[in-house]
JSON list of N, CA and C in Angstrom, two decimals:
[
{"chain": "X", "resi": 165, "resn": "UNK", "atom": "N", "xyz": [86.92, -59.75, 92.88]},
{"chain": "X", "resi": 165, "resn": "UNK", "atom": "CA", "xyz": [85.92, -58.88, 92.31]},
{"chain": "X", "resi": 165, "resn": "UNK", "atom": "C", "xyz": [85.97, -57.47, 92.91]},
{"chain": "X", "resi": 166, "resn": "UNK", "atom": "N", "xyz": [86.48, -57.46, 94.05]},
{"chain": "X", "resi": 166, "resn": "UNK", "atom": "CA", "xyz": [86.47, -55.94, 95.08]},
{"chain": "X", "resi": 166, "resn": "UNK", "atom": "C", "xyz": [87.24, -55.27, 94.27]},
{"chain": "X", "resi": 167, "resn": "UNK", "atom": "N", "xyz": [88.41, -55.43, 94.18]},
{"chain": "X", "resi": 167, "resn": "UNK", "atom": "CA", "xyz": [89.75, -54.89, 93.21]},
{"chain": "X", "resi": 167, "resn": "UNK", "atom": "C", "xyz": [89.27, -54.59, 91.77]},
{"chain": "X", "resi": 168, "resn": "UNK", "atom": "N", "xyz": [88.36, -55.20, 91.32]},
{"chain": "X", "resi": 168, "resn": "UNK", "atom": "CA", "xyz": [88.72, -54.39, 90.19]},
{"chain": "X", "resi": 168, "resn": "UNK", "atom": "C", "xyz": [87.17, -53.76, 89.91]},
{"chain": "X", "resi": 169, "resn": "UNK", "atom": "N", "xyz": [86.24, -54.14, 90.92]},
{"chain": "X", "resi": 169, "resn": "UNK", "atom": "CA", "xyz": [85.50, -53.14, 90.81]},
{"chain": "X", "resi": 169, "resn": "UNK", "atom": "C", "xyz": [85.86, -51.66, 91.45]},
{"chain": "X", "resi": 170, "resn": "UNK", "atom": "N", "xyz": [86.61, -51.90, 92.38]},
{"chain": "X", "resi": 170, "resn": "UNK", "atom": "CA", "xyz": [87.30, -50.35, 92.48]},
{"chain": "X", "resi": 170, "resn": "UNK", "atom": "C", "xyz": [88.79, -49.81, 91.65]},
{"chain": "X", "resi": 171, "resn": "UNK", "atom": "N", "xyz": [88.64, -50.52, 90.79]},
{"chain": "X", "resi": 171, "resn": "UNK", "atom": "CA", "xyz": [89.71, -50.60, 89.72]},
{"chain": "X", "resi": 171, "resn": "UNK", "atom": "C", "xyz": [91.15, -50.27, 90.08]},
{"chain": "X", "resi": 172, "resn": "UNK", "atom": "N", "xyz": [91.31, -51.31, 90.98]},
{"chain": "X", "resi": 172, "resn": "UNK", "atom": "CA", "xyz": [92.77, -51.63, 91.09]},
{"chain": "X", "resi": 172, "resn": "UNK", "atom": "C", "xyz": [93.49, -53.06, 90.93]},
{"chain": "X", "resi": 173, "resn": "UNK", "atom": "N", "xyz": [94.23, -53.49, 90.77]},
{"chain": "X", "resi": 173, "resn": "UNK", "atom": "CA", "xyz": [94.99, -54.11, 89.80]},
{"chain": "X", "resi": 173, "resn": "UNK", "atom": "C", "xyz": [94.79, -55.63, 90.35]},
{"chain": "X", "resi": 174, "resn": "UNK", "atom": "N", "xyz": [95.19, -55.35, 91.72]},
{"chain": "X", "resi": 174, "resn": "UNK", "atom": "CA", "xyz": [95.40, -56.93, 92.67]},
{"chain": "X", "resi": 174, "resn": "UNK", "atom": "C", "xyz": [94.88, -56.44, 93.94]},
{"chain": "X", "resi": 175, "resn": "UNK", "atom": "N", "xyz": [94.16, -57.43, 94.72]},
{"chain": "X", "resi": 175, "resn": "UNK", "atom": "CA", "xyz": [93.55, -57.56, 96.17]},
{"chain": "X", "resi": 175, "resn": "UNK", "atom": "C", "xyz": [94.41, -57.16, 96.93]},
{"chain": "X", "resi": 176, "resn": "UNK", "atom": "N", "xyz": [95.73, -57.21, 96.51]},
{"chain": "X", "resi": 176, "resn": "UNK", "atom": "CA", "xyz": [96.65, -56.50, 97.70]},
{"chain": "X", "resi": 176, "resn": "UNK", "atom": "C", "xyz": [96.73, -55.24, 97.51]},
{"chain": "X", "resi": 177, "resn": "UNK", "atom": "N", "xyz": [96.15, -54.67, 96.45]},
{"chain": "X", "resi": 177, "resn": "UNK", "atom": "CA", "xyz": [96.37, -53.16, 96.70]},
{"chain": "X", "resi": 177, "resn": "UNK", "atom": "C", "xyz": [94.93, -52.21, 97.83]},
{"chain": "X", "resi": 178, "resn": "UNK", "atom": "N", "xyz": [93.96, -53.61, 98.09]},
{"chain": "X", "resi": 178, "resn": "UNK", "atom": "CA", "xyz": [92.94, -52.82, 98.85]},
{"chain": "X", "resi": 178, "resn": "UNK", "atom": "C", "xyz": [92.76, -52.74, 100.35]},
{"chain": "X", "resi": 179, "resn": "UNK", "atom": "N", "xyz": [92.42, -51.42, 100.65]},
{"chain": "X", "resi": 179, "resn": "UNK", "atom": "CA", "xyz": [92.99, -51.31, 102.35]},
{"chain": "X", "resi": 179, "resn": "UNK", "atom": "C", "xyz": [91.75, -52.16, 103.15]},
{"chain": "X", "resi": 180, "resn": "UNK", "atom": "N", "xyz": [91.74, -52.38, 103.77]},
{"chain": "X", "resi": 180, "resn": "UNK", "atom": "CA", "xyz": [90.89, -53.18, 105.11]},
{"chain": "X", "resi": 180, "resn": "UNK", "atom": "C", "xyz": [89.65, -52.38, 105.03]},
{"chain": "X", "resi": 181, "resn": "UNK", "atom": "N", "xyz": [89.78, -51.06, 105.01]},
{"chain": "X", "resi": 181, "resn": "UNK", "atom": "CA", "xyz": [88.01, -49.86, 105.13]},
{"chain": "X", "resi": 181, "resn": "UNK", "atom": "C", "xyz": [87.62, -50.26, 103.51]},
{"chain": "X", "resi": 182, "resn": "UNK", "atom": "N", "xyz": [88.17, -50.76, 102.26]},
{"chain": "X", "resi": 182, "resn": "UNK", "atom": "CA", "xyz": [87.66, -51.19, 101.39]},
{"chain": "X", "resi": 182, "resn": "UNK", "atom": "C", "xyz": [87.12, -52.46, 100.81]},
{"chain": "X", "resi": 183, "resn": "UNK", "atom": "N", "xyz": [87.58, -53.47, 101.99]},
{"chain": "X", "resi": 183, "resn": "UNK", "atom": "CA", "xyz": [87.08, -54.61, 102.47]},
{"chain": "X", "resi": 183, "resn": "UNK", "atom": "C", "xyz": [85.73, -54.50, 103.08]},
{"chain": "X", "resi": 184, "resn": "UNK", "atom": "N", "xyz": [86.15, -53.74, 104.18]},
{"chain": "X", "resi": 184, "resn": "UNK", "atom": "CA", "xyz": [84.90, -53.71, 105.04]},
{"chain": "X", "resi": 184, "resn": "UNK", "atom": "C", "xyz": [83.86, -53.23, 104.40]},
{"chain": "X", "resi": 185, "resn": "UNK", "atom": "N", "xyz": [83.84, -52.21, 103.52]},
{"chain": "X", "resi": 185, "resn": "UNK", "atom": "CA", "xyz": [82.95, -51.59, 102.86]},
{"chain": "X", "resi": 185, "resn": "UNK", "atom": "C", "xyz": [82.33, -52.26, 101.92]},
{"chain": "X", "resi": 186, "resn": "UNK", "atom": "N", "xyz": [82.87, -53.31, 101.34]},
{"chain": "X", "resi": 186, "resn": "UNK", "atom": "CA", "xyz": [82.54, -54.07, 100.64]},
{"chain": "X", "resi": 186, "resn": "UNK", "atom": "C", "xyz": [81.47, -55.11, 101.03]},
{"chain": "X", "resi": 187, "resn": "UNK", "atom": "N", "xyz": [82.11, -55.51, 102.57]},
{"chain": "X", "resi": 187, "resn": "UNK", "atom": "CA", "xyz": [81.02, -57.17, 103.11]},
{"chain": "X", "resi": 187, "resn": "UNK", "atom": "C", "xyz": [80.25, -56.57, 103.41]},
{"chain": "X", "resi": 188, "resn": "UNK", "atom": "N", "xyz": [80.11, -54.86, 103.96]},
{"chain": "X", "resi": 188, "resn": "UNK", "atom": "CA", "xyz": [78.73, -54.35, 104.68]},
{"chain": "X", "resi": 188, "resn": "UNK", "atom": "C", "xyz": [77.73, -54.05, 103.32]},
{"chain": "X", "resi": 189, "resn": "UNK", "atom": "N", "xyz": [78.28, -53.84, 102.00]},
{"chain": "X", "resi": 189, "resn": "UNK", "atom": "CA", "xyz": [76.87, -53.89, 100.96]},
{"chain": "X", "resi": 189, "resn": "UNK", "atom": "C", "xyz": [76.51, -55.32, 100.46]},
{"chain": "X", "resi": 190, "resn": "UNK", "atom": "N", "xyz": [77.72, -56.04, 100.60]},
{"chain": "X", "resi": 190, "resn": "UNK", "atom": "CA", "xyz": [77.03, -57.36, 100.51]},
{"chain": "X", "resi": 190, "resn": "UNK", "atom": "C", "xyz": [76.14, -57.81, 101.96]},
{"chain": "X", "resi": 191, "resn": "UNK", "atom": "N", "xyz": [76.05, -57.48, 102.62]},
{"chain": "X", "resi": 191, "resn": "UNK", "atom": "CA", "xyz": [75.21, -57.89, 103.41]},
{"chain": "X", "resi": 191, "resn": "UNK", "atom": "C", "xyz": [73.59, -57.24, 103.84]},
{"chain": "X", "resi": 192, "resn": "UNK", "atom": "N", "xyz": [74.28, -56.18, 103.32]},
{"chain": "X", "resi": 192, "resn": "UNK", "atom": "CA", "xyz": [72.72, -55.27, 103.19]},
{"chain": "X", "resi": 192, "resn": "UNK", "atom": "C", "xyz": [72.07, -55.74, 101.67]},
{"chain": "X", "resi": 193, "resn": "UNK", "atom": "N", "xyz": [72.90, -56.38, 100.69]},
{"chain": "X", "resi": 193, "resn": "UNK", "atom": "CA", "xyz": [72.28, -56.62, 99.51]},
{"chain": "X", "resi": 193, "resn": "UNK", "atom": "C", "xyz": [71.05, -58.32, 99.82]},
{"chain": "X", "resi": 194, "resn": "UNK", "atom": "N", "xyz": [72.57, -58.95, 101.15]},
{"chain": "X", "resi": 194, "resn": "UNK", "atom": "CA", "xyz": [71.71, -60.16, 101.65]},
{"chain": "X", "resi": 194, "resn": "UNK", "atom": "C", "xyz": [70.06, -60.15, 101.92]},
{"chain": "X", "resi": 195, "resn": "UNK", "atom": "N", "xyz": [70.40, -59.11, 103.15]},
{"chain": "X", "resi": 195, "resn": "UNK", "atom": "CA", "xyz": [69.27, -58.85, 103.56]},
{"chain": "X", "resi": 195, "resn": "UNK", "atom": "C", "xyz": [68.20, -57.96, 102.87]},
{"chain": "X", "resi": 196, "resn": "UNK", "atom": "N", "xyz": [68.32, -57.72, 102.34]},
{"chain": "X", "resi": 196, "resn": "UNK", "atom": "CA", "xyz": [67.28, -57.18, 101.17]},
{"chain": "X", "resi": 196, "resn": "UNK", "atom": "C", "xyz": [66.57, -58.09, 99.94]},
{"chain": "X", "resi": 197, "resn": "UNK", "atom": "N", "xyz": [67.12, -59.01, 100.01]},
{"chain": "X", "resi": 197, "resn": "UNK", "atom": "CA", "xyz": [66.47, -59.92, 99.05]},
{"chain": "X", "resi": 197, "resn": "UNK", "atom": "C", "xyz": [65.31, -60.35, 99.96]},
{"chain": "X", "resi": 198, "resn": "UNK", "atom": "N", "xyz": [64.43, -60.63, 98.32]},
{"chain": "X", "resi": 198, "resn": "UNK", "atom": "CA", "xyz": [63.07, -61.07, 98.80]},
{"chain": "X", "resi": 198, "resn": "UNK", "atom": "C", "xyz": [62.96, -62.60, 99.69]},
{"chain": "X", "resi": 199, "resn": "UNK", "atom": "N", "xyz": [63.87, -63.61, 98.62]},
{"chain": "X", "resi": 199, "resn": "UNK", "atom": "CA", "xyz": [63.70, -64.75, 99.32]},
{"chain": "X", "resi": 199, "resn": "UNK", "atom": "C", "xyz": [64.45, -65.53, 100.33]},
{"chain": "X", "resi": 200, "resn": "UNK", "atom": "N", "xyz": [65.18, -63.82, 100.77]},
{"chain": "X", "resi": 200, "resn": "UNK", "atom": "CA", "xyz": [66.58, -64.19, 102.10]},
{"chain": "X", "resi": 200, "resn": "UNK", "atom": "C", "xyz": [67.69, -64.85, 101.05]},
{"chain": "X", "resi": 201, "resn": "UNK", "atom": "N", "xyz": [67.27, -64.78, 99.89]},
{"chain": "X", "resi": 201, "resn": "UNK", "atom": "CA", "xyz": [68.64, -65.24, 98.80]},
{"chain": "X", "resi": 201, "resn": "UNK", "atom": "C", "xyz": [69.94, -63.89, 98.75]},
{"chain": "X", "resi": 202, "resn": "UNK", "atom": "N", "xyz": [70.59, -64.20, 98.02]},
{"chain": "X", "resi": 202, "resn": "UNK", "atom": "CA", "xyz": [71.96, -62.93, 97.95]},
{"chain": "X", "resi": 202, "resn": "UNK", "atom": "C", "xyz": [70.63, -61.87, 96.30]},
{"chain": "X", "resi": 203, "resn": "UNK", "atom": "N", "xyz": [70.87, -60.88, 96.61]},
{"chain": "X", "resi": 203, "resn": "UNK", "atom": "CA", "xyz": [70.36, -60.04, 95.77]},
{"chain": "X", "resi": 203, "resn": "UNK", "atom": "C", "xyz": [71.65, -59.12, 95.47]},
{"chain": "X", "resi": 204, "resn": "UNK", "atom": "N", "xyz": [72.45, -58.78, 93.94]},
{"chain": "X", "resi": 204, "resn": "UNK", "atom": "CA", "xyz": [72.88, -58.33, 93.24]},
{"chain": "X", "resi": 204, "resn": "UNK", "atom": "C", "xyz": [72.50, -57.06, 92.41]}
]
């Protein structure tokens, strides 16, 4: 899903700071939910 929401082709084309950048809004999205559920 990372890949082609930053619209590139295959997971191997994404560098490690676009990884990382990725688990740190999923985790701020974690923690932002109301019922400690994943919020999208």
């Amino acid at each position: 899903d990372i890949a082609i929401k930053l619209g590139r082709r295959d997971a191997s084309d994404l560098s490690p700071t676009d990884i990382a950048i990725e688990a740190l809004e999923q985790i701020g999205n974690f923690l932002k939910a109301e019922d400690g559920g994943y919020a999208r």
